[in-house]
mmCIF file of C-alpha atoms in Angstrom:
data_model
loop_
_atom_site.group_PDB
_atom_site.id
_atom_site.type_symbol
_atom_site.label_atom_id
_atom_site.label_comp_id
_atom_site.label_asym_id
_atom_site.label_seq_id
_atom_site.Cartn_x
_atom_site.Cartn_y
_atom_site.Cartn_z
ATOM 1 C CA UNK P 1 101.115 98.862 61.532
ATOM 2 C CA UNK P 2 104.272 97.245 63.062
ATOM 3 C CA UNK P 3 107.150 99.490 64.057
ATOM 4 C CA UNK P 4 110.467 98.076 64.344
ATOM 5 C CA UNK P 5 112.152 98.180 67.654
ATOM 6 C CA UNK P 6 116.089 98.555 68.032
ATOM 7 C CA UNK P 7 115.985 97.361 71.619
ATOM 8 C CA UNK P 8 118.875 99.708 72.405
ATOM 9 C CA UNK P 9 119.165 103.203 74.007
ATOM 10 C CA UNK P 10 119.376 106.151 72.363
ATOM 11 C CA UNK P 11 122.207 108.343 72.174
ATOM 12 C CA UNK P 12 121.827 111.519 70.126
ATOM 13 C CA UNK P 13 125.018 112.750 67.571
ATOM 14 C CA UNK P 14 124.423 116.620 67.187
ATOM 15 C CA UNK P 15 126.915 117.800 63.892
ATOM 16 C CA UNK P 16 128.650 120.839 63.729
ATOM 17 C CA UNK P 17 129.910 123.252 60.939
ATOM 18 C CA UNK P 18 130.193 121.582 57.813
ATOM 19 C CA UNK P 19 126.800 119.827 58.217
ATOM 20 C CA UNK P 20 125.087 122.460 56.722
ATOM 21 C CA UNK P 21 123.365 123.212 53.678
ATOM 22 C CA UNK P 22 120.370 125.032 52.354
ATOM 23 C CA UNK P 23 116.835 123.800 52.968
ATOM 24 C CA UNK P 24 117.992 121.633 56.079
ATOM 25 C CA UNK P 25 115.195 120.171 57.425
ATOM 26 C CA UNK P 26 113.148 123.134 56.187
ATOM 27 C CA UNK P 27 110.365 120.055 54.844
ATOM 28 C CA UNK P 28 109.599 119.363 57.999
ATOM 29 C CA UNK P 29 108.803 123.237 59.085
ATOM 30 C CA UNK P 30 105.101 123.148 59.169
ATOM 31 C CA UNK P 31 104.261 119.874 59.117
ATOM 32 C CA UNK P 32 106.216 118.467 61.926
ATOM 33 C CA UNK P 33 104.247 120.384 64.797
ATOM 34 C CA UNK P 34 106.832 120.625 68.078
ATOM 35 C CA UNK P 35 110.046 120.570 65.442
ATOM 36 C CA UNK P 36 108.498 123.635 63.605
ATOM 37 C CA UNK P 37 107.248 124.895 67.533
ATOM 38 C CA UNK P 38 110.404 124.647 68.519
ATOM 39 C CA UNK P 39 112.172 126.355 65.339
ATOM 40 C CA UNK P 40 109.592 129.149 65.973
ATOM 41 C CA UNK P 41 110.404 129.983 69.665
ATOM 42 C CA UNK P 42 114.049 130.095 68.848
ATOM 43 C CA UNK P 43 114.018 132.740 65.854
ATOM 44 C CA UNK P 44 111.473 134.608 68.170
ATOM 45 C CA UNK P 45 113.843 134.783 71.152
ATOM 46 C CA UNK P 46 117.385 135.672 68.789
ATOM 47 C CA UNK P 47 114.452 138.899 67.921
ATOM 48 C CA UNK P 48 115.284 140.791 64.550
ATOM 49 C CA UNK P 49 118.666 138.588 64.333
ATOM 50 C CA UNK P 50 115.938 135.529 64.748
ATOM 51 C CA UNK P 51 114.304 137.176 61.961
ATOM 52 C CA UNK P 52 116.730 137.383 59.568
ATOM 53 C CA UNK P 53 117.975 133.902 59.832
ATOM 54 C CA UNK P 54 114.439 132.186 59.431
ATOM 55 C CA UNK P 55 113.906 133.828 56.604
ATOM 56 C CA UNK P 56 117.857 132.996 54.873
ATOM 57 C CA UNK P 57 116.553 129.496 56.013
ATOM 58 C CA UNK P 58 113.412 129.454 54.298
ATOM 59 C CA UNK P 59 114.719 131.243 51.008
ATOM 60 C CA UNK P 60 115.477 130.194 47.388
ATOM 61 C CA UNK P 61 118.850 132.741 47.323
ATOM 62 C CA UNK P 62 119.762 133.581 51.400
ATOM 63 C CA UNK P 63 120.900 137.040 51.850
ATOM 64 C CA UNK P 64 123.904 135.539 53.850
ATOM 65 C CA UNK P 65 125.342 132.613 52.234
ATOM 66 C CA UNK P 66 124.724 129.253 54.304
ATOM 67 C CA UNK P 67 128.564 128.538 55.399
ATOM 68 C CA UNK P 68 129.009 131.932 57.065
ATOM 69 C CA UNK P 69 128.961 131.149 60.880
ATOM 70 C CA UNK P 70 126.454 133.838 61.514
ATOM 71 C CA UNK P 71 124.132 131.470 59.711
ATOM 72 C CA UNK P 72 125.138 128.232 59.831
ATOM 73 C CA UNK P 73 126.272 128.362 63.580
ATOM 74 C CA UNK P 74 122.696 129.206 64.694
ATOM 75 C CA UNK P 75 120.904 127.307 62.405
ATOM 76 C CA UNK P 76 122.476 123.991 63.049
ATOM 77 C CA UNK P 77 121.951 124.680 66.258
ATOM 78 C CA UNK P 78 118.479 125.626 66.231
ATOM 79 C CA UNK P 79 117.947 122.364 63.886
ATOM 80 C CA UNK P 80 119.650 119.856 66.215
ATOM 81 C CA UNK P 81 117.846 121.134 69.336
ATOM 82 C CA UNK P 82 114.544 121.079 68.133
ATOM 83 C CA UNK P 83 114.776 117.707 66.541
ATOM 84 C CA UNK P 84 115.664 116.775 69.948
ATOM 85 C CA UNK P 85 112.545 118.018 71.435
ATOM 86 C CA UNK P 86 110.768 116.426 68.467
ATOM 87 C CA UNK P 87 112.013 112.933 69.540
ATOM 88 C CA UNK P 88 111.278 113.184 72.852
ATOM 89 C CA UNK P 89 107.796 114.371 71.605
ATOM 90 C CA UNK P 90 107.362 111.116 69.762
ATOM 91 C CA UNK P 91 108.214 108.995 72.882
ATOM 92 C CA UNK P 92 112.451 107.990 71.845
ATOM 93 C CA UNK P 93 114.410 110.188 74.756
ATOM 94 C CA UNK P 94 117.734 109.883 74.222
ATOM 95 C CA UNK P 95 120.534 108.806 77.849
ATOM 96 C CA UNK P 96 123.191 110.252 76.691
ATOM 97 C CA UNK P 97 124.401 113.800 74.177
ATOM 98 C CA UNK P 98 127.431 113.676 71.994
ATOM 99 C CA UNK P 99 127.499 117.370 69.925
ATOM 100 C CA UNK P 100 130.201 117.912 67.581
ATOM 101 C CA UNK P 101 131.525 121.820 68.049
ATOM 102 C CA UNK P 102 128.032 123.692 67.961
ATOM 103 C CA UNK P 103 126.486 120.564 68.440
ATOM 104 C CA UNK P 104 127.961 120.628 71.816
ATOM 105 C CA UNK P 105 126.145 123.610 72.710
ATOM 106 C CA UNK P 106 122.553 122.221 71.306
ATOM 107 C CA UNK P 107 123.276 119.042 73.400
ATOM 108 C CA UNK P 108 123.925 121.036 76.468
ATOM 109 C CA UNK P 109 120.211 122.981 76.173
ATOM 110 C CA UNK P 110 118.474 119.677 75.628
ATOM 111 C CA UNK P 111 120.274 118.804 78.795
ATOM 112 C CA UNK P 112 119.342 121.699 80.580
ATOM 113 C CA UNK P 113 122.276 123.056 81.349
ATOM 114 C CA UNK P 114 121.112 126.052 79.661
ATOM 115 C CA UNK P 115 117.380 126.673 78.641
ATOM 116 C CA UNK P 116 116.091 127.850 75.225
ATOM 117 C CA UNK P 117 116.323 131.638 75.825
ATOM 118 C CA UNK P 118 119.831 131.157 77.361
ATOM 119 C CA UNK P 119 120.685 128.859 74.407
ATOM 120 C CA UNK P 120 119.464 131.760 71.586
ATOM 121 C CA UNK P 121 121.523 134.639 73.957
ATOM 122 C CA UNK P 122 124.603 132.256 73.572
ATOM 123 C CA UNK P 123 124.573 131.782 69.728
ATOM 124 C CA UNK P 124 124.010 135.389 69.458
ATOM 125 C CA UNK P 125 127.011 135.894 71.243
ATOM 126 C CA UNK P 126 129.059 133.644 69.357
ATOM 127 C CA UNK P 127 127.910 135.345 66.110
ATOM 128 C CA UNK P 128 129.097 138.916 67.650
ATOM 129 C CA UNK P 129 132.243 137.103 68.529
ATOM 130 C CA UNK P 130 132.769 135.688 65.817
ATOM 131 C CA UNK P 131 132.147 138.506 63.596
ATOM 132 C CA UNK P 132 135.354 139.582 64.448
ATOM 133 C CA UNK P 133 137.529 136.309 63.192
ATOM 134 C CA UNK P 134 140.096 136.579 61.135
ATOM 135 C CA UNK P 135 139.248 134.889 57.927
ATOM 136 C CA UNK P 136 140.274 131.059 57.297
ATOM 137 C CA UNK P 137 138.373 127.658 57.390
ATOM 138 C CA UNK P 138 138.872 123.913 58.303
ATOM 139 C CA UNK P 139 140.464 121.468 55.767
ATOM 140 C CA UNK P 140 139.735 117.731 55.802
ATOM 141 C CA UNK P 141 142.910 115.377 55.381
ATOM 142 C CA UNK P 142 142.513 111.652 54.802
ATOM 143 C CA UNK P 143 145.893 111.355 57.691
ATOM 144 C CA UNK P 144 147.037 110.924 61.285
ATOM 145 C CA UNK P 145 147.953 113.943 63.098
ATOM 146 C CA UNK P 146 151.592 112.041 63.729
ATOM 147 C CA UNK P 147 151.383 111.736 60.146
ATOM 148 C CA UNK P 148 150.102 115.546 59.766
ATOM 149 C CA UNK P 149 152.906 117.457 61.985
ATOM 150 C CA UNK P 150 155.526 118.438 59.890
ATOM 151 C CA UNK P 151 152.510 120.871 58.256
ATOM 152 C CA UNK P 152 151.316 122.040 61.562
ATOM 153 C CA UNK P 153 152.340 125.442 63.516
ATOM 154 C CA UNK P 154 152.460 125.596 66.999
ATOM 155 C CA UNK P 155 149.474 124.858 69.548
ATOM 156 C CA UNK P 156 149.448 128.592 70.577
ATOM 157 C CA UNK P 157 150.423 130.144 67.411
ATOM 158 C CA UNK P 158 147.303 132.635 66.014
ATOM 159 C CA UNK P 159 148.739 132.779 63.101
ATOM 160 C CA UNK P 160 149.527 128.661 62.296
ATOM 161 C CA UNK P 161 147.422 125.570 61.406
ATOM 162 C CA UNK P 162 147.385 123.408 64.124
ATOM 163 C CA UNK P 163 144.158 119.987 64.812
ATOM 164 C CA UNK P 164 141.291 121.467 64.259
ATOM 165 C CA UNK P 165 139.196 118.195 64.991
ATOM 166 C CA UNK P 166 139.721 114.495 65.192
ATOM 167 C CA UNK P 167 136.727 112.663 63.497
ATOM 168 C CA UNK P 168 137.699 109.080 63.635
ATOM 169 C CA UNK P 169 141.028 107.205 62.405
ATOM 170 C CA UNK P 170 143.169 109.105 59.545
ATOM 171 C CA UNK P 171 140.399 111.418 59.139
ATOM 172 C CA UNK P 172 141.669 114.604 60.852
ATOM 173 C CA UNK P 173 140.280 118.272 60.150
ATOM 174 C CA UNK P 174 143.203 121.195 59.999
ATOM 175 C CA UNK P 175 142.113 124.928 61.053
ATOM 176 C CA UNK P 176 144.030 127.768 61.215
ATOM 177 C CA UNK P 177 143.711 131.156 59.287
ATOM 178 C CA UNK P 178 144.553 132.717 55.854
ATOM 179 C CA UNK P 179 147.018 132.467 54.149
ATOM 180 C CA UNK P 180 148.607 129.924 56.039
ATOM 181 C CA UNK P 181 145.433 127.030 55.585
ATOM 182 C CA UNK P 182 145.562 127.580 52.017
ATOM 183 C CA UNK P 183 149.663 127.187 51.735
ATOM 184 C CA UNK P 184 149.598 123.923 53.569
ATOM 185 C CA UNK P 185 146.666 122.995 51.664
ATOM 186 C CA UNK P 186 148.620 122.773 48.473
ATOM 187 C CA UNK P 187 151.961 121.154 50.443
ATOM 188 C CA UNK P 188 149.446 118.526 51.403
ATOM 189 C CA UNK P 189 148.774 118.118 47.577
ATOM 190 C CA UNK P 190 152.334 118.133 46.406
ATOM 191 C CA UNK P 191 153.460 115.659 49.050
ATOM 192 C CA UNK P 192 150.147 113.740 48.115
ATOM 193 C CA UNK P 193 147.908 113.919 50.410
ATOM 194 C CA UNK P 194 143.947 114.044 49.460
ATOM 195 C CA UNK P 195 142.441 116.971 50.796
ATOM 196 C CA UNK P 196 139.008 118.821 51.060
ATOM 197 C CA UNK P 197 137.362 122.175 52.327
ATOM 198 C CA UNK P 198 135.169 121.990 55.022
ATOM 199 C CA UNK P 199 132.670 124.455 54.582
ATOM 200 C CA UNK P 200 133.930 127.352 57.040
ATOM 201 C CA UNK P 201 134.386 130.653 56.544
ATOM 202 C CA UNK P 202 136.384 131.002 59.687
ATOM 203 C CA UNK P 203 139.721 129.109 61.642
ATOM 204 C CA UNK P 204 136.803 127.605 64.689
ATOM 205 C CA UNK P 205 138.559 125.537 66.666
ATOM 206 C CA UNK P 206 142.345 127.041 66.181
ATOM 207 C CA UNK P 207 144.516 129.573 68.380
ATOM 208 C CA UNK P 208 143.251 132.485 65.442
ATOM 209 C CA UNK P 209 139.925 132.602 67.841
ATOM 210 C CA UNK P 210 141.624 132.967 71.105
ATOM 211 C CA UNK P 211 140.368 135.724 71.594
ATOM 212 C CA UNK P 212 136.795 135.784 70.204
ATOM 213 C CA UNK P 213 136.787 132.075 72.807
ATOM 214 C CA UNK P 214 137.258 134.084 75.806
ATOM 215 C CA UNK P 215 135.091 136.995 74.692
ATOM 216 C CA UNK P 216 132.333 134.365 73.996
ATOM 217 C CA UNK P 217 132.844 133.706 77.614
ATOM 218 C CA UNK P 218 131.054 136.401 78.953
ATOM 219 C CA UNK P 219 127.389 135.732 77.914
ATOM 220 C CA UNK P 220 127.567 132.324 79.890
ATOM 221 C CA UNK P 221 128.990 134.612 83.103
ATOM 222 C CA UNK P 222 125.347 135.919 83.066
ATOM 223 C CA UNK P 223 123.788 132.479 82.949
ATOM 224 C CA UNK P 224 122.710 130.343 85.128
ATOM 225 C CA UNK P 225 124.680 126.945 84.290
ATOM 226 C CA UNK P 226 123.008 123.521 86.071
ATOM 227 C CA UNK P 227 124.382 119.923 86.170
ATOM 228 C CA UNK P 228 122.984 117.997 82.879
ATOM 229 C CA UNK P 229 120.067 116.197 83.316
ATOM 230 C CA UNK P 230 120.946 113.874 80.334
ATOM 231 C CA UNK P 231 125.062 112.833 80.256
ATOM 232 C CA UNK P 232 126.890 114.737 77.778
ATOM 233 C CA UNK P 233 129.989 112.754 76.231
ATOM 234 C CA UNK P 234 131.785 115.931 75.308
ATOM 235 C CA UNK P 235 133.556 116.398 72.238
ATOM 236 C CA UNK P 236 136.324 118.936 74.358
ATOM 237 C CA UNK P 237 137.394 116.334 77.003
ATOM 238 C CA UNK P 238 136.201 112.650 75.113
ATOM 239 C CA UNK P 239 134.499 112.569 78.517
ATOM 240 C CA UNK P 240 131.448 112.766 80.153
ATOM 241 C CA UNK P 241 130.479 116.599 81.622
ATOM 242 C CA UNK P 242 130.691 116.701 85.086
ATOM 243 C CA UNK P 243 129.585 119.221 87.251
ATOM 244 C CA UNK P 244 132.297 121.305 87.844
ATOM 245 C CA UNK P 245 132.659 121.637 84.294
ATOM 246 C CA UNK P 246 128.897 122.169 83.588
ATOM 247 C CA UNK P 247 129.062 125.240 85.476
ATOM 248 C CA UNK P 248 132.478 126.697 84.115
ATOM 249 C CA UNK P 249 131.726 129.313 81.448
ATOM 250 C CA UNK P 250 135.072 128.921 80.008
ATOM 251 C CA UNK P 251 134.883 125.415 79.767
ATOM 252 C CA UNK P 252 131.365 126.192 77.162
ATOM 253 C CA UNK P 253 133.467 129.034 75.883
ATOM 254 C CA UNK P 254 136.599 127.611 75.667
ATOM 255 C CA UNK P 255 135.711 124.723 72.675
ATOM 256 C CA UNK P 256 135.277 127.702 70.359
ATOM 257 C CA UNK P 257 139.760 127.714 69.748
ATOM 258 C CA UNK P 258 139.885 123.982 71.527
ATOM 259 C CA UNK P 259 140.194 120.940 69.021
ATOM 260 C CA UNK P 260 136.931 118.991 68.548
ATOM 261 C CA UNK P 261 137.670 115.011 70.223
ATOM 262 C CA UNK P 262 134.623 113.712 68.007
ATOM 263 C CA UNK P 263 136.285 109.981 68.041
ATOM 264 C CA UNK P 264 137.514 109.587 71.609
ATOM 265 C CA UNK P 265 134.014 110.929 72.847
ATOM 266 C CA UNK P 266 132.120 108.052 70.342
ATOM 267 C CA UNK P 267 134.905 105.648 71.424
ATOM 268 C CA UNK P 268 134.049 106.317 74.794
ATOM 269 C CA UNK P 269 130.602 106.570 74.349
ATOM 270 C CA UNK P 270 130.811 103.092 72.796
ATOM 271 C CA UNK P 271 132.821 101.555 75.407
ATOM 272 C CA UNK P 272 130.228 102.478 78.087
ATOM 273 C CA UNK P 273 127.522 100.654 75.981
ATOM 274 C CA UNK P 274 125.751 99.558 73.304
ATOM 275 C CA UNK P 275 123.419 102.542 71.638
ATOM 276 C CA UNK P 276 121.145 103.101 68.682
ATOM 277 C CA UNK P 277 123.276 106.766 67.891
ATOM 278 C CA UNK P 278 120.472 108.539 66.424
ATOM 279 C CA UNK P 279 121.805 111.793 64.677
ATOM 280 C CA UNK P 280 119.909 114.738 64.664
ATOM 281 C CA UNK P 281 121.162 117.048 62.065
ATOM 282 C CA UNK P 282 121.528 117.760 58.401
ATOM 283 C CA UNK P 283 124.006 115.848 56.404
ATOM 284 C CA UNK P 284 124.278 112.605 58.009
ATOM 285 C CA UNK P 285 127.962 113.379 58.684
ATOM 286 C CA UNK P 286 128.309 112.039 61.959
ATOM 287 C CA UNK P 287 126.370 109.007 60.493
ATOM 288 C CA UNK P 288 129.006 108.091 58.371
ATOM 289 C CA UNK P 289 131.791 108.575 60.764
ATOM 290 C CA UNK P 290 130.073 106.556 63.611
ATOM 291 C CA UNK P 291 129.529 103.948 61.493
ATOM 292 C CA UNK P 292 133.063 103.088 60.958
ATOM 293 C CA UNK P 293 133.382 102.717 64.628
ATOM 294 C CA UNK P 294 134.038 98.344 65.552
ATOM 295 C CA UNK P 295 130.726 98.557 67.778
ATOM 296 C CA UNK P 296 128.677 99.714 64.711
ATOM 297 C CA UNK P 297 130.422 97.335 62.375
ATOM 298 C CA UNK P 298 129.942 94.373 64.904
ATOM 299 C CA UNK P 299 126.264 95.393 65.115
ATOM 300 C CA UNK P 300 126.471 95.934 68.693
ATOM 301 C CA UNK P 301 125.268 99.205 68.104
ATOM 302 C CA UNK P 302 123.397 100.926 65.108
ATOM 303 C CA UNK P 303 123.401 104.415 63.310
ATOM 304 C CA UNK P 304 119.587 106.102 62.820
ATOM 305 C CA UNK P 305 120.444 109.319 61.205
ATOM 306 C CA UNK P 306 116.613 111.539 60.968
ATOM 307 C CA UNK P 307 117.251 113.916 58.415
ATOM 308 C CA UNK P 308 119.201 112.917 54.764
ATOM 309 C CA UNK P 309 121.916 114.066 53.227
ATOM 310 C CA UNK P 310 120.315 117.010 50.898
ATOM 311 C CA UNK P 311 117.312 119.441 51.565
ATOM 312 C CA UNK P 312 115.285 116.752 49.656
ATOM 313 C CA UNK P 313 113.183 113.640 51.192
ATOM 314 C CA UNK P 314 113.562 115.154 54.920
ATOM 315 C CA UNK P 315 109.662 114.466 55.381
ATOM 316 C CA UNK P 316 109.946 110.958 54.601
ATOM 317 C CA UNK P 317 113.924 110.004 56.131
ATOM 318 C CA UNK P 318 112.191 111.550 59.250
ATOM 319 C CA UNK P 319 109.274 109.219 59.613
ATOM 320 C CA UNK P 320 111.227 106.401 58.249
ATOM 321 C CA UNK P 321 113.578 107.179 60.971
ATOM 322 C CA UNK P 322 110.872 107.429 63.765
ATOM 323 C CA UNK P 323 109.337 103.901 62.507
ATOM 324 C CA UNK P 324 112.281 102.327 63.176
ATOM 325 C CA UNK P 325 113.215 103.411 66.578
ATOM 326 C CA UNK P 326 109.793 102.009 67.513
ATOM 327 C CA UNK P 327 107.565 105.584 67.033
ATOM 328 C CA UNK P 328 104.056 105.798 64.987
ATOM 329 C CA UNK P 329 105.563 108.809 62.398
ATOM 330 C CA UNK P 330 102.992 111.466 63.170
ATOM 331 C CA UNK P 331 100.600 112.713 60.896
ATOM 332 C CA UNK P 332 101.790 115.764 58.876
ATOM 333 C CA UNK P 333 100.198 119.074 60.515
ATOM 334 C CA UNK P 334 100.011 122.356 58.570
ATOM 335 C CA UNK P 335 100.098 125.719 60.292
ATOM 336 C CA UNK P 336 99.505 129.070 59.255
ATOM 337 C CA UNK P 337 102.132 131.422 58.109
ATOM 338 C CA UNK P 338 104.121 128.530 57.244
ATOM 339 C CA UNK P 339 105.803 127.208 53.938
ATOM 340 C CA UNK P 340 104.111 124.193 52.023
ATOM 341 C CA UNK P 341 106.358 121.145 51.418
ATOM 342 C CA UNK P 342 108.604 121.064 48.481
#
């Protein structure tokens, strides 16, 4: 059989909150040998945490519901880094990382800037940390942040809504806390503005986590933090990590209450090269966005995202996806203990 070839390198998207939903990836547990390998190790090293969290991931009706961050945090990290390893596995290694908000943190363990069991001690700690967030969420607006500012509070204001993330042109994501996100929510609808809730449960990436950012801090003070061995294009800077940063635990800490630069890091990404930008993640999020980018649209570069939108058809997006970046899909492997295919 013929495998088609895109000729370009690989650069892996990693998605963040929001990307999430139940039965990510969960078809390929058990069938997809290192992926479900992978999956395994992690829940083993988080211990009765781990626990808890493969089996929300693996059930009908999860005890915690899926947008919570103490799910959905380690999960999508968890699911990004070991369909990392599985590429590699399969002979596709990505040059160069782009995570967006956890992402960030899955792309700096497959760039061993962490390892695995230093990767499972930080999302614990960002659960803990988190735990203690004052409620709120992220809202999607169809706008410019020029356009956004008369709605926003200041940049060090806990209790304000302030640029949560910028995703690509006029499509900017608002955190900030209750019951301020919810009363600019519905000024953006009477001044007409379209809208949506990003499924949070918590202000990430707003002054309301301040605190629980430089809390966070600590568990990377008792890591050891190395220079990537794969360039990250970070979504805090729109830069590539450098060294001095790579070994900062505030700078990993610090993108907890920091806006996500999703767009400048792509646009810079893109203007180093031309990439296949393979995402590896549930809901094909970062697909979408990346392919609005002029270098995807001028088919100078190409978007290969290896899991769909929903829980169903992951088995077969997967090996479609590995066929064409130029891989044999491998044959499906059952082990014991572990969930047949829905």
């Amino acid at each position: 059989m013929a495998y088609e070839e895109t000729g370009r390198p690989i650069a892996l998207l990693l998605p963040g909150q929001g990307a999430q939903h139940p039965g990510m990836a969960v078809e390929l547990y058990g069938r997809e040998a290192v992926f479900s390998a992978v999956m395994d190790e992690f829940f083993t090293l988080m211990g009765r945490p781990g626990q808890r969290l493969r089996a929300d991931w693996l059930a009908d009706r999860p005890a915690v519901p899926i947008d919570d961050a103490a799910t959905a945090q380690p999960l999508l990290f968890a699911v990004g880094y070991a369909l990392g390893c599985a590429l590699r596995a399969a002979g596709r290694h990505p040059v160069a990382l782009l995570g967006h908000s956890v992402g960030e943190l899955a792309a700096a363990t497959l760039a061993d800037v962490v390892d695995l069991p230093g990767g499972a001690a930080v999302m614990l700690a960002r659960s803990t940390v988190m735990a203690t967030a004052p409620s709120g969420g992220l809202l999607a607006v169809g706008a410019t942040p020029a356009e956004l500012a008369p709605y926003l509070g200041a940049d060090d204001d806990p209790g304000g809504v302030v640029i949560g993330a910028l995703n690509a042109p006029r499509q900017t994501v608002l955190a900030g806390p209750e019951p301020r996100l919810s009363a600019v929510e519905r000024e953006l609808l009477a001044a007409g503005w379209s809208s949506r809730r990003v499924p949070a449960r918590q202000p990430f990436h707003s002054p309301a986590v301040a605190d629980q950012a430089r809390a966070f801090s600590a568990v990377f003070e008792t890591l050891p933090l190395r220079r990537p061995t794969v360039p990250i294009w970070s979504t805090r800077t729109g830069r590539v990590v450098d060294r001095e940063q790579a070994g900062t635990p505030e700078f990993w800490a610090g993108q907890l209450a920091a806006p996500v630069l999703f767009w400048p890091a792509l646009d810079a990404l893109l203007a180093d090269g031309d990439y296949t930008l393979v995402e590896a993640g549930p809901g094909q999020g970062l697909s979408m966005l990346a392919r609005r980018h002029p270098a995807v649209r001028a088919g100078r570069s190409a978007v290969v995202p290896l899991l769909p939108r929903g829980a169903s058809g992951s088995w077969d997006t997967w090996c479609a996806a590995l066929r064409q970046l130029g891989s044999a899909p491998p044959g499906a492997t059952r082990r014991a203990g572990a969930p047949s295919p829905s």
